[in-house]
Short mmCIF file of C-alpha atoms in Angstrom, two decimals:
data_model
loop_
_atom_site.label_atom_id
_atom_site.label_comp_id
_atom_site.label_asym_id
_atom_site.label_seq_id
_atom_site.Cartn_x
_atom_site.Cartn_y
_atom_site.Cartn_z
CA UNK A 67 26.82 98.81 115.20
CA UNK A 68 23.53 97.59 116.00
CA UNK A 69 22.93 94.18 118.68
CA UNK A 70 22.52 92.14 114.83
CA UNK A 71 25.37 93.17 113.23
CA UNK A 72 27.45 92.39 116.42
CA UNK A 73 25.73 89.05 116.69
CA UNK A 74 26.81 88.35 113.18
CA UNK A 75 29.66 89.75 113.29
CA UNK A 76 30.58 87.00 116.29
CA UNK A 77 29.07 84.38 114.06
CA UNK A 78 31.52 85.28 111.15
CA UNK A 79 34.78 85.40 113.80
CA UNK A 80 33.64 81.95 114.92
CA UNK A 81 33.05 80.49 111.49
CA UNK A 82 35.71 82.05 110.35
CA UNK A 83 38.43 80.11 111.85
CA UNK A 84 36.85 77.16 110.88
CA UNK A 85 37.34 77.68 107.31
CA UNK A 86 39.79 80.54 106.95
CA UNK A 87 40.20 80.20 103.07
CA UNK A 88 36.67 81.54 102.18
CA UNK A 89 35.99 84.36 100.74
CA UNK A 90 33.26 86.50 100.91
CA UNK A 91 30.60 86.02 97.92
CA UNK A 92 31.34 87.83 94.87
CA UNK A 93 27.25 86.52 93.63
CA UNK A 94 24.63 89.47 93.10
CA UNK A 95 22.43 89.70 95.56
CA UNK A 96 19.25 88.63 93.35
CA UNK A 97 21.12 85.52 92.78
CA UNK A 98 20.49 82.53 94.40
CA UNK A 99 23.93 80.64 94.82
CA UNK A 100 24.83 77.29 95.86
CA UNK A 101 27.29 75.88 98.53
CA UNK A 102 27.79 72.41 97.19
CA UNK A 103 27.05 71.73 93.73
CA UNK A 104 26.86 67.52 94.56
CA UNK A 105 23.45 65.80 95.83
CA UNK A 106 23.10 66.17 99.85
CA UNK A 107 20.81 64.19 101.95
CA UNK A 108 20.19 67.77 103.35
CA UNK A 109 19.53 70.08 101.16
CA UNK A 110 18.56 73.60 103.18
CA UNK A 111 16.93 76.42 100.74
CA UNK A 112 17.32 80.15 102.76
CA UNK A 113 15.16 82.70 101.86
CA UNK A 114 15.99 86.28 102.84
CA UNK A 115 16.13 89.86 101.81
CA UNK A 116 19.35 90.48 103.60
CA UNK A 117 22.61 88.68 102.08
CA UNK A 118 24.55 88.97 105.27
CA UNK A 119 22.08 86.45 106.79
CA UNK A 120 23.12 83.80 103.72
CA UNK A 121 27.04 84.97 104.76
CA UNK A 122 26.26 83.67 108.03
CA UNK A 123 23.89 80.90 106.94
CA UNK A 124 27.02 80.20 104.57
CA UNK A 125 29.82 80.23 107.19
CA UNK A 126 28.16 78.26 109.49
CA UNK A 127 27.72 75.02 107.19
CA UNK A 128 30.77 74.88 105.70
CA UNK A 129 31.88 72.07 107.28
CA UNK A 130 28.78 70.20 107.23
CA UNK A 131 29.96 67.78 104.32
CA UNK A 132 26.21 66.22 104.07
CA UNK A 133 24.46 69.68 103.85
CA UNK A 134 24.10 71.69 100.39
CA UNK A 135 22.74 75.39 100.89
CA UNK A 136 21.03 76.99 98.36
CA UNK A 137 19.98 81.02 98.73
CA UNK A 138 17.52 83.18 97.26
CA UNK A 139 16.70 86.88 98.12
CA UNK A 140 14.00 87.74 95.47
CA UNK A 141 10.43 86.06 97.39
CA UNK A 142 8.69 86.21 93.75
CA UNK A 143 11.13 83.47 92.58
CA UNK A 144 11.21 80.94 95.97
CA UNK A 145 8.36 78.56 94.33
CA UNK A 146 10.36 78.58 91.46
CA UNK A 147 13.75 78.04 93.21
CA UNK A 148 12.16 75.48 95.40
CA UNK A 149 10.36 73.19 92.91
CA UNK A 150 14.07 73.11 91.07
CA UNK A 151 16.00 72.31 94.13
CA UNK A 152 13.67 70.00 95.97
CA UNK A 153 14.62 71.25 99.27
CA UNK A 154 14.87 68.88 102.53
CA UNK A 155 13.76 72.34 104.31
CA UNK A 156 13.09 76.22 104.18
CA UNK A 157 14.50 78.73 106.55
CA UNK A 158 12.12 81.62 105.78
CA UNK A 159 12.03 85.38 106.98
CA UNK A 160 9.03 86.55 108.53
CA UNK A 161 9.48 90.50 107.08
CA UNK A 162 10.49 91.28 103.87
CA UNK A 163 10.09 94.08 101.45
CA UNK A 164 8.35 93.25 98.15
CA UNK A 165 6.12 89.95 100.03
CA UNK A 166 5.35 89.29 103.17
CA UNK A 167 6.79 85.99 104.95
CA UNK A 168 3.35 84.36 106.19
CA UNK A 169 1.96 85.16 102.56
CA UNK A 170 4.70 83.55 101.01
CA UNK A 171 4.31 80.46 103.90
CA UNK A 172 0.61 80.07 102.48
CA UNK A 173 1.70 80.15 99.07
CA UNK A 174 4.42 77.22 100.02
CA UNK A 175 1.97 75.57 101.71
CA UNK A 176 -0.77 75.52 98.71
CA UNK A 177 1.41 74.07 96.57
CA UNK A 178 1.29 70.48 95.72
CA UNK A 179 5.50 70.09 94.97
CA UNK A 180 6.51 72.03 98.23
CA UNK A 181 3.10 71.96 100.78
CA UNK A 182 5.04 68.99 102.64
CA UNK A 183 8.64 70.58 102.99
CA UNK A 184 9.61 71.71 106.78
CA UNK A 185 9.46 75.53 106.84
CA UNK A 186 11.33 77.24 109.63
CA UNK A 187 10.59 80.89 109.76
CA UNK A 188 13.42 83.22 110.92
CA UNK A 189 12.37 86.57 112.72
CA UNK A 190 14.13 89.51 114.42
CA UNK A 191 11.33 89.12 117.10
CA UNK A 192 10.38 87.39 120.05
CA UNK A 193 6.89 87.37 119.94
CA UNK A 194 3.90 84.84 121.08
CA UNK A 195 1.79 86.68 118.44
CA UNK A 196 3.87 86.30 115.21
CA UNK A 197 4.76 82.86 116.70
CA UNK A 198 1.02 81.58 116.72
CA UNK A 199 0.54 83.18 113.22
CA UNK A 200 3.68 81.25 112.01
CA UNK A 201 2.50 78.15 112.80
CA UNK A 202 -1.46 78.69 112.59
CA UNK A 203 -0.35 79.31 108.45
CA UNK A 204 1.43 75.94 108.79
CA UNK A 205 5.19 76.59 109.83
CA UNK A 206 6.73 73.76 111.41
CA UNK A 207 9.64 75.81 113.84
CA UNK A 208 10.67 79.75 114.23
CA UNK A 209 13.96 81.01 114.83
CA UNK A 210 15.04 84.25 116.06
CA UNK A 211 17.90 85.38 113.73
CA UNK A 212 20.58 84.27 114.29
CA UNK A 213 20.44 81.05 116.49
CA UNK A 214 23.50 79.41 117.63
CA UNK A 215 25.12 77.49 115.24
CA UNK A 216 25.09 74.04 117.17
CA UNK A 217 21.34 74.90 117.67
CA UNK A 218 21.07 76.03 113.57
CA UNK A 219 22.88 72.49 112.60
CA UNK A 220 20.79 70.27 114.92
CA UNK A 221 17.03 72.00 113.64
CA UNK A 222 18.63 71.67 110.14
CA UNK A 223 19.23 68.07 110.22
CA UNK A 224 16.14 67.40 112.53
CA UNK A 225 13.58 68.86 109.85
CA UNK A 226 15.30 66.99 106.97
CA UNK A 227 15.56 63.75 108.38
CA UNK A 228 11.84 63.95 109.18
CA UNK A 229 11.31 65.09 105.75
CA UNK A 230 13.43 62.34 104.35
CA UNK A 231 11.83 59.68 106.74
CA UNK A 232 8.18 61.24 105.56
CA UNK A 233 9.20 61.13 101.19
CA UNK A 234 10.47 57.70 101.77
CA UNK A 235 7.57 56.27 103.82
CA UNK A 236 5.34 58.73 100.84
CA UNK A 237 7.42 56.56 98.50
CA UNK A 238 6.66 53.27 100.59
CA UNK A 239 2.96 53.61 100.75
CA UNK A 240 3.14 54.56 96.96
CA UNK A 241 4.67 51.54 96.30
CA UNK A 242 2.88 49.07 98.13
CA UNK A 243 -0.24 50.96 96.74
CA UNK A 244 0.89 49.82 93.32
CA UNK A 245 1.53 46.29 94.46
CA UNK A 246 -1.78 46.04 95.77
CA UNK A 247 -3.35 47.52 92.70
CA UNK A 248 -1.31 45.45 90.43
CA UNK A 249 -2.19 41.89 93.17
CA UNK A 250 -6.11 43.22 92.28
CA UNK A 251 -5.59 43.55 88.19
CA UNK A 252 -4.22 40.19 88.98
CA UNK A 253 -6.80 38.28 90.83
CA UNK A 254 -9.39 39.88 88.50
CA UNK A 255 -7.51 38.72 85.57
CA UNK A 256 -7.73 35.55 87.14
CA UNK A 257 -11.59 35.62 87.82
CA UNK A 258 -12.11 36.46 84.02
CA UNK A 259 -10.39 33.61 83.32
CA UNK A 260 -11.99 31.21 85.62
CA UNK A 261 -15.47 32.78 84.38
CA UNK A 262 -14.42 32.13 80.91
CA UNK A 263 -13.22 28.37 81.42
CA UNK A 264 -16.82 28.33 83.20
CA UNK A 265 -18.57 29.41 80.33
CA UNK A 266 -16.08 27.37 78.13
CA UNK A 267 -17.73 24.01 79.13
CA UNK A 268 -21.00 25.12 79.93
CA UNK A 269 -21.23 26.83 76.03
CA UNK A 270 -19.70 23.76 75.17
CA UNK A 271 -21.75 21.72 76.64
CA UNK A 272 -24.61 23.77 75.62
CA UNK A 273 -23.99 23.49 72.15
CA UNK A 274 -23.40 20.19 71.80
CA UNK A 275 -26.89 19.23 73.29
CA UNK A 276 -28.73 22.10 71.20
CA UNK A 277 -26.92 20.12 67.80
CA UNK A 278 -27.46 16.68 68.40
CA UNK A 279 -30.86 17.61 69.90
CA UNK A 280 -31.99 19.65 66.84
CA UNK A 281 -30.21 17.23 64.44
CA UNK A 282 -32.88 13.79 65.90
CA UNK A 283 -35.90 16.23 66.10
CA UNK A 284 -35.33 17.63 62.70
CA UNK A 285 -35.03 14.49 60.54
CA UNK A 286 -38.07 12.74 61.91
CA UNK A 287 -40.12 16.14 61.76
CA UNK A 288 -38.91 16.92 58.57
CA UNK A 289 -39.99 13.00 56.97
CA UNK A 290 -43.91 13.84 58.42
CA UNK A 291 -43.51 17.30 57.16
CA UNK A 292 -42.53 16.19 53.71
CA UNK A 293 -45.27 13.27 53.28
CA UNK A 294 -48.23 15.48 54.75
CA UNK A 295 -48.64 16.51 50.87
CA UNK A 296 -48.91 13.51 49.66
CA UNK A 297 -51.13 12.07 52.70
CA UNK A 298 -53.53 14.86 52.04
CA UNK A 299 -53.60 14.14 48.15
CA UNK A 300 -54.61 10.71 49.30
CA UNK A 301 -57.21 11.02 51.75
CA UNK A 302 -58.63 14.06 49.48
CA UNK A 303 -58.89 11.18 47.01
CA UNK A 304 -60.95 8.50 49.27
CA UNK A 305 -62.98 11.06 50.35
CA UNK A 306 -64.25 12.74 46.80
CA UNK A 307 -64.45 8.95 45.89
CA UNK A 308 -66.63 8.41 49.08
CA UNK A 309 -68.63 10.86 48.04
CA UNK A 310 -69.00 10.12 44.39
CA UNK A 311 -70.09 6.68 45.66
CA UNK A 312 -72.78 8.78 47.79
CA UNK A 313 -74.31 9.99 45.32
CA UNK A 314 -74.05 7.03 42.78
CA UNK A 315 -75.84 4.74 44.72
CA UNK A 316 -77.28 6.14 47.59
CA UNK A 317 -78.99 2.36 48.74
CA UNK A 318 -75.71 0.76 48.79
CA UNK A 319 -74.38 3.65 51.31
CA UNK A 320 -77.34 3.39 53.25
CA UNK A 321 -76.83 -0.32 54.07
CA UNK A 322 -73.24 0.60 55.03
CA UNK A 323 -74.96 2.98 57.59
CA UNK A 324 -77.03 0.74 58.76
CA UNK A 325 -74.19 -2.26 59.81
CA UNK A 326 -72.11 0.41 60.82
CA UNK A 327 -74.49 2.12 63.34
CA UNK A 328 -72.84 5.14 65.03
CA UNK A 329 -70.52 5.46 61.87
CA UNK A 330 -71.29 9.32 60.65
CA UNK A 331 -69.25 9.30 57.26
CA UNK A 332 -70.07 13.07 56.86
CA UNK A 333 -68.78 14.33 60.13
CA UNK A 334 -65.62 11.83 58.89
CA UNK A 335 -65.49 13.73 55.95
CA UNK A 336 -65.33 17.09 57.83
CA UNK A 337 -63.37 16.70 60.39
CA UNK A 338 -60.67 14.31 58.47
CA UNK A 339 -59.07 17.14 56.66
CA UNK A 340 -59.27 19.43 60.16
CA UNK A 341 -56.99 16.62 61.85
CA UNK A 342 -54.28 17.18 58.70
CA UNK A 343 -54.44 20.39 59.25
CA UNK A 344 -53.81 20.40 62.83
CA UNK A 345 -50.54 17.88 62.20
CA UNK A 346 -49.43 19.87 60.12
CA UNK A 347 -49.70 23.57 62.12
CA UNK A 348 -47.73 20.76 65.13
CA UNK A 349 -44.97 19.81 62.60
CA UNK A 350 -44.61 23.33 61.76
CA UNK A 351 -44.22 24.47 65.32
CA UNK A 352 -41.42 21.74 66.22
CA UNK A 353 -39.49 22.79 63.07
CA UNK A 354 -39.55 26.46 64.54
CA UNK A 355 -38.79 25.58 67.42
CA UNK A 356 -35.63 23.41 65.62
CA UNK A 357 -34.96 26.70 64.01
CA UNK A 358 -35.04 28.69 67.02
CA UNK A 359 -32.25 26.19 68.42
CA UNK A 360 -30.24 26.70 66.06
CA UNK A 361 -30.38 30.52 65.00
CA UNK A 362 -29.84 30.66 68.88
CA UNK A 363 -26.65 28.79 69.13
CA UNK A 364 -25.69 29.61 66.01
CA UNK A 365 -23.51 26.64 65.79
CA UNK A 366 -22.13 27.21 62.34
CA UNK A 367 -21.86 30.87 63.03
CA UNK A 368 -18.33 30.75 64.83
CA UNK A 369 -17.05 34.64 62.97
CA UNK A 370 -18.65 37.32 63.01
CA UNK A 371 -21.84 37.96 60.71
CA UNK A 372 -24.82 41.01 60.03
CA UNK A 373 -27.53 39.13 61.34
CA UNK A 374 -31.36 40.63 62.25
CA UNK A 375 -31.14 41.69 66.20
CA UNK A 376 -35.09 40.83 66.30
CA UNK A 377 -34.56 37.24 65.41
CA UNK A 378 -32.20 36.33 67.61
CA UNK A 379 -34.66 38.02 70.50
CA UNK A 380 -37.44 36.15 69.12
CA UNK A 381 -35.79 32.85 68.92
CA UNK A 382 -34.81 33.72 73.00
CA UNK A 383 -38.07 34.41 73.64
CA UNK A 384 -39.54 31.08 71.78
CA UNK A 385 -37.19 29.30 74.34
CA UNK A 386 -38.72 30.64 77.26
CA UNK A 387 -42.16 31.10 76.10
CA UNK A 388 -42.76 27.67 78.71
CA UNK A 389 -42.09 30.41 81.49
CA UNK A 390 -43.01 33.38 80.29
CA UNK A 391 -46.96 32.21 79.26
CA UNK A 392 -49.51 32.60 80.71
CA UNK A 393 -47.97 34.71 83.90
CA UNK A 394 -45.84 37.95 82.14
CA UNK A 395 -46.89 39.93 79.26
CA UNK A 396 -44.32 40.71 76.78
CA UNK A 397 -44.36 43.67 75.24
CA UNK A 398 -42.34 44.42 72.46
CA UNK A 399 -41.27 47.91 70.61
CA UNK A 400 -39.27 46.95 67.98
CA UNK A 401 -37.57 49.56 65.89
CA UNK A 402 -36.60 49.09 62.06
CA UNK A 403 -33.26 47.89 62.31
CA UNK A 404 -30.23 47.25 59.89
CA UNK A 405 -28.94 43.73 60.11
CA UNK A 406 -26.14 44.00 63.00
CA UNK A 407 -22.58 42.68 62.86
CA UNK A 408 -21.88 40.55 65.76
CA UNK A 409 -21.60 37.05 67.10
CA UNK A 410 -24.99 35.72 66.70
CA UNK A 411 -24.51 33.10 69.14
CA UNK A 412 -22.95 35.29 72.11
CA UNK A 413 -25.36 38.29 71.54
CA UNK A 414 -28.29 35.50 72.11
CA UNK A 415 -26.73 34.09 75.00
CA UNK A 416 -26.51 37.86 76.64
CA UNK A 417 -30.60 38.23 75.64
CA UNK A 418 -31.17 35.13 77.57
CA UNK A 419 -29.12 35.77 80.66
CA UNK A 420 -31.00 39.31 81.07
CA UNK A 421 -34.44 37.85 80.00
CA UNK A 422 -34.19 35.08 82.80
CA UNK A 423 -33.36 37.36 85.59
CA UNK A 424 -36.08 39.62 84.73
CA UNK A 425 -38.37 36.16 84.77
CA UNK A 426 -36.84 35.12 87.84
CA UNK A 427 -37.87 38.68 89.20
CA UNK A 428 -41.13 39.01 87.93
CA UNK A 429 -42.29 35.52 89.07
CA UNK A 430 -41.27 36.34 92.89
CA UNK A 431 -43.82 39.08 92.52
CA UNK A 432 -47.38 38.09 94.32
CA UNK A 433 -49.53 36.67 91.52
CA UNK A 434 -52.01 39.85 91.68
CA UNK A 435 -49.61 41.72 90.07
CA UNK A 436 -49.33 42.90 86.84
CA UNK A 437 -46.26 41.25 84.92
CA UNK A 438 -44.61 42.82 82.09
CA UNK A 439 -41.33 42.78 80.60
CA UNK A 440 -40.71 46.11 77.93
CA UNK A 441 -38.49 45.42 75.01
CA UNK A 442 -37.47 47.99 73.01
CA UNK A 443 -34.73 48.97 69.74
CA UNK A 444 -33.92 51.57 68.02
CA UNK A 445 -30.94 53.15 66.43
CA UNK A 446 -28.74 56.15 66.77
CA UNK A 447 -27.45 59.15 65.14
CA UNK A 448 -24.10 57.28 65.87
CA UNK A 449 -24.83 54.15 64.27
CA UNK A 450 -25.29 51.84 66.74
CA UNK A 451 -28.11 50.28 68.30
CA UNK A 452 -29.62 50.07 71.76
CA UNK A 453 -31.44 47.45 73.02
CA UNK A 454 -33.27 47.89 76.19
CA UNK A 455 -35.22 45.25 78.36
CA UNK A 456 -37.40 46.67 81.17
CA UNK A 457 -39.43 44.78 83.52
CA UNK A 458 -41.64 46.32 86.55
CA UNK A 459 -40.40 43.65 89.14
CA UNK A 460 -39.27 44.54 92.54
CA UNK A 461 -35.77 46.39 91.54
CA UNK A 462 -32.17 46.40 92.42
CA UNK A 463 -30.82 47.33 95.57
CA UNK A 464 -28.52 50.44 95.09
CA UNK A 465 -26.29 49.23 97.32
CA UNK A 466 -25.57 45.83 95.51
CA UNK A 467 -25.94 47.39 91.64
CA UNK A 468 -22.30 48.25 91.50
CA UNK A 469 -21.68 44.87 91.92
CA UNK A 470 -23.86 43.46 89.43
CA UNK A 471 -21.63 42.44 86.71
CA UNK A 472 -18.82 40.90 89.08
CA UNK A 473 -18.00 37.39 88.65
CA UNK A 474 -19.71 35.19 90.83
CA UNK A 475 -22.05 38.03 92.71
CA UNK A 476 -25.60 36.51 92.81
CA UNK A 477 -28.56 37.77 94.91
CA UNK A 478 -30.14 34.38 94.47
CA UNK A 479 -30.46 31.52 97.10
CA UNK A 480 -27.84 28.83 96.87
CA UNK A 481 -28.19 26.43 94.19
CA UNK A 482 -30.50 28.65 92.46
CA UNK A 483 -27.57 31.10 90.91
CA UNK A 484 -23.50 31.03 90.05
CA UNK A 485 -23.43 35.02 89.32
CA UNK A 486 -21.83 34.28 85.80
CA UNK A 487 -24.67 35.67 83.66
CA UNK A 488 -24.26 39.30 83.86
CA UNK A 489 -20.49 38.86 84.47
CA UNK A 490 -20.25 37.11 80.76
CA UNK A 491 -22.90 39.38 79.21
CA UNK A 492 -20.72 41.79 80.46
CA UNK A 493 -17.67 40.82 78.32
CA UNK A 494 -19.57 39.83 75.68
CA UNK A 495 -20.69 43.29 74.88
CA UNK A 496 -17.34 44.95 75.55
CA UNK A 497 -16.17 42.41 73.13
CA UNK A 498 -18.70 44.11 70.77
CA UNK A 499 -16.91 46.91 71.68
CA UNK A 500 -20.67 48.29 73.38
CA UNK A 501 -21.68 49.02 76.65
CA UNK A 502 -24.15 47.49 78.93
CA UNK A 503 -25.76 50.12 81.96
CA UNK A 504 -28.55 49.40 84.61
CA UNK A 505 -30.70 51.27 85.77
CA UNK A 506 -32.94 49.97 88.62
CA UNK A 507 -34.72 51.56 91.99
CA UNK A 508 -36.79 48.95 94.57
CA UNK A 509 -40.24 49.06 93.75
CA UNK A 510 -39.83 50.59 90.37
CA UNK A 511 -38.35 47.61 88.13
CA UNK A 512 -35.03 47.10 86.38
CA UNK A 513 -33.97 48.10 83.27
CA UNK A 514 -31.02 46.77 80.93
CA UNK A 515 -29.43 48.90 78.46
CA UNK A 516 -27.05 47.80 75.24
CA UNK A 517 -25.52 49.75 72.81
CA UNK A 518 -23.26 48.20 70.34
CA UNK A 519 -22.34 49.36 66.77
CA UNK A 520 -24.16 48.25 63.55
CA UNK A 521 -20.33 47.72 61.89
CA UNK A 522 -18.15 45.70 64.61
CA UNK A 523 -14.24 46.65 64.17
CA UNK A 524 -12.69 44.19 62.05
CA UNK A 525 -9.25 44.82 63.67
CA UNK A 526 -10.35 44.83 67.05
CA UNK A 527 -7.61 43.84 68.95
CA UNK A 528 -10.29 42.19 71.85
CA UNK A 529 -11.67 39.86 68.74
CA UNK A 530 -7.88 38.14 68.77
CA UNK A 531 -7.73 37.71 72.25
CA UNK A 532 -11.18 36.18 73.16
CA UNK A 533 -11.74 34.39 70.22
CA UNK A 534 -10.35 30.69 71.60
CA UNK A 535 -11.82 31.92 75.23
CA UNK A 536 -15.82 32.46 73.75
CA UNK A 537 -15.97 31.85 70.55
CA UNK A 538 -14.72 28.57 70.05
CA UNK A 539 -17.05 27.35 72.72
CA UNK A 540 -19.94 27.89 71.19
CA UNK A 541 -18.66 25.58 68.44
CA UNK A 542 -18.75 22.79 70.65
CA UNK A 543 -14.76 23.13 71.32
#
């Protein structure tokens, strides 16, 4: 008998009076089998070629009412074995037939399920070599077969209380993880909803103003407009009349020169129908710019309508003209567009957020430089339509353009921005179930990108949600 048999064979007198009943294992020897078939706080998963090593694995815990042992003597199948258990730890034998221990240890350890579990490899030898190998492939103790069975008990319960401690603070972290993640969704939820009250009142505001201004400009506008007709029927009259009278009796008009002195009745005649002309090109301007108003805010456009994209950029552009002339050159590429089912209103109201930052941008620029904002449309194979708006001011800083579209995030002086204009053009084009994108580097410009569908989802869920947040409020709600 060699010095390992007698060792076990000590192991198995010891053990044995401990629990005389047992019998010796009647399982095959490719079998793994199971000590305790009830969920232990220790659960110890032995993996060895030789079954008399379970026996005495086996004998020695029998007592141990909080530890379960589970056995396996086929290497090929201990991944397997050890994802189904869910060991607290692995004894493992450094030698084995069909795969080597350390190759096995590296497998263990490249495993997502099992790369955490204590491994403890067991070994005939007591080497520094195979000791530093053990633990350089990630072992966390090594055994020499057979320990004593106090010793055995104590590294058993050492390595799965660590384990345990290490899984529940795992589970801990996890948890409070998901708490913090959950507190963010929470205060962003709450941002949204402080930028849409916001918007609420200023839209509100806003539209209320645009209607009752529009509403006094347009009646008195539209009472000159309506009588310039009839004004220049009349003063076409006098004037063929004055000039019938010219040439009736030329000696009568003469004397009228002469009282009159400086009087020039043919320059009179000239430039009187130049003057009516000139009203009239004025009274046509304040009724587009009436028009503008209201295709702008769209204040009887509360649902959603197919509307031409260009229009509503023009009518933008008619508001800012004040700030855009004589200093930036607009340049527009306008593709041939489909009318566009959106929210008039909202869409306009993202056009004039972007179009004022690139204003603000361009007029910091030194007034030597060349101004231009770039817009451009055009439509895809996927039927939808981009809108882009490029200006060559001084750029984006990479390191802020992630937070571009958060509410409240402003690059401007105090007073000068509240960081909602992005952050609501933002929403309003994922409620147009588009995208918005920038693109920007410093000294090369900025560049705003919009994609939205030509046919907005009638039965988009969003539509139901925002609709009293945005909508409403550009009714004057």
């Amino acid at each position: 008998m060699n010095p390992q048999e007698t060792a076990l064979l000590q192991i198995s007198q010891k053990t044995e009076k401990l629990s005389p009943k047992w019998s010796e294992p009647e399982t095959p020897q490719a079998v793994p089998f199971i000590l305790d078939a009830k969920i232990s706080t220790v659960r110890l998963l032995l993996i060895d070629d030789q079954v008399i090593i379970s026996e005495a694995f086996r004998r020695i815990v029998a007592t141990e009412t909080d530890i379960s042992l589970h056995y396996t003597s086929n290497p090929a199948k201990a991944i397997q074995d050890a994802i189904a258990i869910e060991p607290t730890t692995i004894f493992l034998d450094m030698i084995m037939p069909d795969i080597d221990g350390l190759m096995l240890l590296r497998w263990f350890r490249s495993h997502p399920v099992t790369r955490d579990i204590p491994i403890v490899m067991l070994s005939s030898k007591e080497e520094a070599k195979l000791k530093a190998e053990a633990f350089a492939e990630g072992a966390n103790d090594y055994l020499i077969k057979l320990p004593d069975p106090v010793e055995l008990i104590a590294r058993i319960r050492y390595h799965s209380k660590a384990y345990n401690n290490l899984k529940a603070l795992t589970t801990a972290t996890a948890t409070a993880q998901l708490q913090a993640q959950q507190l963010e969704n929470t205060l962003r939820e709450l941002q949204t909803t402080q930028v849409q009250l916001i918007q609420t009142e200023k839209m509100s505001s806003l539209g209320r103003m645009v209607a009752g201004l529009a509403h006094e400009i347009n009646n008195p506008v539209n009472f000159i407009h309506g009588n310039f007709n009839h004004l220049n029927n009349h003063v076409n009259c006098l004037l063929n009349l004055i000039q019938l009278y010219q040439q009736e009796h030329p000696d009568s008009y003469s004397l009228f020169e002469e009282k009159f002195g400086d009087f020039n009745i043919d320059f009179i005649i000239d430039d009187l129908p130049k003057i009516l002309s000139s009203m009239r090109i004025g009274t046509d301007r304040i009724r587009d710019i009436v028009l503008s108003l209201k295709n702008f805010s769209r204040l009887d456009q509360s649902e959603k309508k197919a509307v031409n994209i260009h229009e509503g950029i023009e009518s933008t552009l008619l508001l800012l003209n004040h700030r855009l002339q004589p200093k930036i050159e607009m340049i527009k590429k306008y593709g041939n567009l489909p009318p566009v089912q959106c929210y008039p209103a909202q869409l306009n109201q993202v056009f004039m957020n972007i179009l004022s930052n690139s204003i603000d941008a361009l007029l910091e620029l030194d007034n030597q430089s060349q101004k231009q904002i770039v817009i451009q449309t055009e439509v895809t194979k996927l039927e939808t339509v981009i809108i882009t708006f490029r200006d060559n001011g001084d750029g984006i800083d990479s390191e802020i353009q992630s937070k571009i579209f958060d509410p409240f995030f402003t690059t401007k002086p105090i007073n000068k921005g509240t960081g909602l204009g992005l952050a609501i053009s933002h929403q309003i084009i994922e409620k147009h179930q588009g995208n918005i994108q920038l693109k920007s580097e410093l000294t090369y410009g900025t560049e705003f990108t919009i994609e939205i569908p030509i046919a907005l989802n009638v039965n988009n869920k969003s539509d139901t949600q925002t609709k009293t947040s945005l909508e409403n409020y550009f009714l004057g709600r």
